[in-house]
PDB file of C-alpha atoms and ligand atoms in Angstrom:
ATOM      1  CA  UNK Z   1      97.536  72.467 133.936  1.00 53.00           C
ATOM      2  CA  UNK Z   2      95.771  73.010 130.595  1.00 56.00           C
ATOM      3  CA  UNK Z   3      93.279  75.627 131.743  1.00 54.00           C
ATOM      4  CA  UNK Z   4      95.845  78.246 132.935  1.00 54.00           C
ATOM      5  CA  UNK Z   5      97.744  77.915 129.641  1.00 56.00           C
ATOM      6  CA  UNK Z   6      94.613  78.606 127.611  1.00 59.00           C
ATOM      7  CA  UNK Z   7      93.774  81.615 129.769  1.00 64.00           C
ATOM      8  CA  UNK Z   8      97.212  83.008 129.040  1.00 56.00           C
ATOM      9  CA  UNK Z   9      97.129  82.424 125.260  1.00 52.00           C
ATOM     10  CA  UNK Z  10      93.710  83.980 124.548  1.00 56.00           C
ATOM     11  CA  UNK Z  11      94.689  87.530 125.637  1.00 54.00           C
ATOM     12  CA  UNK Z  12      97.987  87.253 123.758  1.00 50.00           C
ATOM     13  CA  UNK Z  13      96.143  86.404 120.531  1.00 49.00           C
ATOM     14  CA  UNK Z  14      93.725  89.285 121.097  1.00 54.00           C
ATOM     15  CA  UNK Z  15      96.578  91.757 121.607  1.00 50.00           C
ATOM     16  CA  UNK Z  16      98.365  90.520 118.476  1.00 44.00           C
ATOM     17  CA  UNK Z  17      95.197  90.911 116.399  1.00 52.00           C
ATOM     18  CA  UNK Z  18      94.775  94.518 117.567  1.00 50.00           C
ATOM     19  CA  UNK Z  19      98.426  95.307 116.891  1.00 54.00           C
ATOM     20  CA  UNK Z  20      98.295  93.830 113.374  1.00 53.00           C
ATOM     21  CA  UNK Z  21      94.968  95.359 112.306  1.00 54.00           C
ATOM     22  CA  UNK Z  22      96.326  98.756 111.189  1.00 49.00           C
ATOM     23  CA  UNK Z  23      99.117  97.100 109.174  1.00 49.00           C
ATOM     24  CA  UNK Z  24      96.542  94.971 107.354  1.00 52.00           C
ATOM     25  CA  UNK Z  25      94.303  97.973 106.678  1.00 52.00           C
ATOM     26  CA  UNK Z  26      97.169  99.975 105.177  1.00 54.00           C
ATOM     27  CA  UNK Z  27      98.157  97.090 102.913  1.00 61.00           C
ATOM     28  CA  UNK Z  28      95.241  97.731 100.560  1.00 83.00           C
ATOM     29  CA  UNK Z  29      95.337  99.757  97.368  1.00 93.00           C
ATOM     30  CA  UNK Z  30      98.981 100.788  97.538  1.00 96.00           C
ATOM     31  CA  UNK Z  31     100.646 102.426  94.533  1.00 98.00           C
ATOM     32  CA  UNK Z  32     103.751 100.347  93.845  1.00 97.00           C
ATOM     33  CA  UNK Z  33     105.174 102.086  90.789  1.00 97.00           C
ATOM     34  CA  UNK Z  34     104.309 104.576  88.076  1.00 98.00           C
ATOM     35  CA  UNK Z  35     105.410 105.676  84.619  1.00 97.00           C
ATOM     36  CA  UNK Z  36     106.519 108.436  84.564  1.00 98.00           C
ATOM     37  CA  UNK Z  37     107.961 107.658  88.012  1.00 97.00           C
ATOM     38  CA  UNK Z  38     106.633 109.211  91.218  1.00 98.00           C
ATOM     39  CA  UNK Z  39     108.508 112.515  91.705  1.00 97.00           C
ATOM     40  CA  UNK Z  40     110.557 111.667  88.611  1.00 98.00           C
ATOM     41  CA  UNK Z  41     111.554 113.700  85.567  1.00 98.00           C
ATOM     42  CA  UNK Z  42     111.273 112.454  82.011  1.00 97.00           C
ATOM     43  CA  UNK Z  43     112.717 114.026  78.882  1.00 97.00           C
ATOM     44  CA  UNK Z  44     110.135 112.490  76.543  1.00 94.00           C
ATOM     45  CA  UNK Z  45     106.507 113.371  77.214  1.00 92.00           C
ATOM     46  CA  UNK Z  46     104.527 110.180  77.824  1.00 93.00           C
ATOM     47  CA  UNK Z  47     101.374 109.508  75.779  1.00 95.00           C
ATOM     48  CA  UNK Z  48     100.035 107.421  78.600  1.00 97.00           C
ATOM     49  CA  UNK Z  49     100.408 107.293  82.376  1.00 98.00           C
ATOM     50  CA  UNK Z  50     100.746 103.845  83.853  1.00 98.00           C
ATOM     51  CA  UNK Z  51     100.183 103.251  87.571  1.00 98.00           C
ATOM     52  CA  UNK Z  52     100.797  99.822  89.070  1.00 98.00           C
ATOM     53  CA  UNK Z  53      99.120  98.853  92.343  1.00 98.00           C
ATOM     54  CA  UNK Z  54      99.559  95.941  94.736  1.00 96.00           C
ATOM     55  CA  UNK Z  55      96.062  94.539  94.176  1.00 96.00           C
ATOM     56  CA  UNK Z  56      93.576  94.074  91.350  1.00 96.00           C
ATOM     57  CA  UNK Z  57      91.421  97.156  90.728  1.00 97.00           C
ATOM     58  CA  UNK Z  58      87.704  97.730  90.174  1.00 96.00           C
ATOM     59  CA  UNK Z  59      87.467  99.694  86.891  1.00 96.00           C
ATOM     60  CA  UNK Z  60      84.230 101.509  87.797  1.00 95.00           C
ATOM     61  CA  UNK Z  61      85.778 103.114  90.894  1.00 96.00           C
ATOM     62  CA  UNK Z  62      89.375 103.687  89.829  1.00 98.00           C
ATOM     63  CA  UNK Z  63      90.327 107.101  88.466  1.00 98.00           C
ATOM     64  CA  UNK Z  64      93.332 109.250  87.620  1.00 98.00           C
ATOM     65  CA  UNK Z  65      93.353 113.027  87.234  1.00 98.00           C
ATOM     66  CA  UNK Z  66      96.341 114.951  85.933  1.00 98.00           C
ATOM     67  CA  UNK Z  67      96.750 118.700  86.382  1.00 98.00           C
ATOM     68  CA  UNK Z  68      99.426 121.103  85.236  1.00 97.00           C
ATOM     69  CA  UNK Z  69     101.337 123.495  87.504  1.00 96.00           C
ATOM     70  CA  UNK Z  70      98.408 125.944  87.392  1.00 96.00           C
ATOM     71  CA  UNK Z  71      95.966 123.273  88.510  1.00 97.00           C
ATOM     72  CA  UNK Z  72      94.293 122.968  85.098  1.00 97.00           C
ATOM     73  CA  UNK Z  73      93.092 119.444  84.324  1.00 97.00           C
ATOM     74  CA  UNK Z  74      94.947 117.784  81.452  1.00 96.00           C
ATOM     75  CA  UNK Z  75      93.026 115.843  78.812  1.00 93.00           C
ATOM     76  CA  UNK Z  76      89.515 114.441  78.867  1.00 94.00           C
ATOM     77  CA  UNK Z  77      90.189 110.710  78.837  1.00 96.00           C
ATOM     78  CA  UNK Z  78      89.133 108.370  81.623  1.00 97.00           C
ATOM     79  CA  UNK Z  79      91.487 106.011  83.398  1.00 98.00           C
ATOM     80  CA  UNK Z  80      91.316 102.380  82.309  1.00 98.00           C
ATOM     81  CA  UNK Z  81      92.276  99.187  84.078  1.00 98.00           C
ATOM     82  CA  UNK Z  82      94.647  97.157  81.900  1.00 97.00           C
ATOM     83  CA  UNK Z  83      92.640  94.121  80.687  1.00 95.00           C
ATOM     84  CA  UNK Z  84      95.766  91.939  80.880  1.00 96.00           C
ATOM     85  CA  UNK Z  85      96.985  93.101  84.309  1.00 97.00           C
ATOM     86  CA  UNK Z  86      94.189  94.342  86.569  1.00 97.00           C
ATOM     87  CA  UNK Z  87      96.703  95.912  88.955  1.00 97.00           C
ATOM     88  CA  UNK Z  88      97.569  98.479  86.294  1.00 98.00           C
ATOM     89  CA  UNK Z  89      95.593 101.676  85.764  1.00 98.00           C
ATOM     90  CA  UNK Z  90      96.379 103.757  82.681  1.00 98.00           C
ATOM     91  CA  UNK Z  91      95.413 107.215  81.496  1.00 98.00           C
ATOM     92  CA  UNK Z  92      95.946 108.482  77.963  1.00 98.00           C
ATOM     93  CA  UNK Z  93      97.099 112.105  77.948  1.00 98.00           C
ATOM     94  CA  UNK Z  94      97.633 114.647  75.165  1.00 97.00           C
ATOM     95  CA  UNK Z  95     101.165 115.774  74.305  1.00 95.00           C
ATOM     96  CA  UNK Z  96     102.554 117.299  77.501  1.00 96.00           C
ATOM     97  CA  UNK Z  97     104.597 120.485  77.377  1.00 96.00           C
ATOM     98  CA  UNK Z  98     107.643 120.856  79.617  1.00 96.00           C
ATOM     99  CA  UNK Z  99     106.575 121.454  83.206  1.00 97.00           C
ATOM    100  CA  UNK Z 100     105.524 119.796  86.431  1.00 98.00           C
ATOM    101  CA  UNK Z 101     102.309 117.817  86.639  1.00 98.00           C
ATOM    102  CA  UNK Z 102     100.374 116.486  89.592  1.00 98.00           C
ATOM    103  CA  UNK Z 103      98.611 113.148  89.496  1.00 98.00           C
ATOM    104  CA  UNK Z 104      95.620 112.372  91.717  1.00 98.00           C
ATOM    105  CA  UNK Z 105      94.611 108.752  91.849  1.00 98.00           C
ATOM    106  CA  UNK Z 106      91.732 106.998  93.581  1.00 98.00           C
ATOM    107  CA  UNK Z 107      91.164 103.268  93.403  1.00 98.00           C
ATOM    108  CA  UNK Z 108      88.910 100.558  94.708  1.00 97.00           C
ATOM    109  CA  UNK Z 109      90.532  97.152  95.052  1.00 96.00           C
ATOM    110  CA  UNK Z 110      88.847  93.792  94.489  1.00 91.00           C
ATOM    111  CA  UNK Z 111      87.873  93.528  98.172  1.00 91.00           C
ATOM    112  CA  UNK Z 112      85.956  96.872  97.947  1.00 92.00           C
ATOM    113  CA  UNK Z 113      88.531  98.875  99.921  1.00 95.00           C
ATOM    114  CA  UNK Z 114      89.246 102.374  98.654  1.00 96.00           C
ATOM    115  CA  UNK Z 115      92.531 104.240  98.604  1.00 97.00           C
ATOM    116  CA  UNK Z 116      93.803 107.471  97.087  1.00 97.00           C
ATOM    117  CA  UNK Z 117      96.961 109.484  96.739  1.00 97.00           C
ATOM    118  CA  UNK Z 118      98.801 112.164  94.817  1.00 98.00           C
ATOM    119  CA  UNK Z 119     102.269 112.606  93.393  1.00 98.00           C
ATOM    120  CA  UNK Z 120     104.115 114.762  90.896  1.00 98.00           C
ATOM    121  CA  UNK Z 121     106.284 114.225  87.875  1.00 98.00           C
ATOM    122  CA  UNK Z 122     108.059 116.597  85.521  1.00 98.00           C
ATOM    123  CA  UNK Z 123     108.671 116.768  81.799  1.00 98.00           C
ATOM    124  CA  UNK Z 124     111.753 118.722  80.737  1.00 94.00           C
TER     125      UNK Z 124
HETATM  126 CU1  LIG B   1      91.419  95.628 101.116  1.00 55.39          CU
END
């Protein structure tokens, strides 16, 4: 009775693997938190943006761009991976005036997967 059992299990495993594959793919390079917060408002302009991801980042392929409400790029610094915590990407920015800013991030995680996203924050 062993052979029929094995024939039944193999397709079940195959179906599970297919069902789980998208969930695994989406798990990479996810933005977990940010300062200033995603869609948040701060009263004190930050000197540095700090984005925390769920995996270690590759510095050479991890970037942040900030633009003001008119779409003009803010600052000329490059994003840096925190040497102490490689899940953290920071960007030094000049003094921000009151307004809404959009942040565009793109990262490559340690397993060479790429991810990107955008969000906004406001300074009042
Ligand atoms: Cu990955």
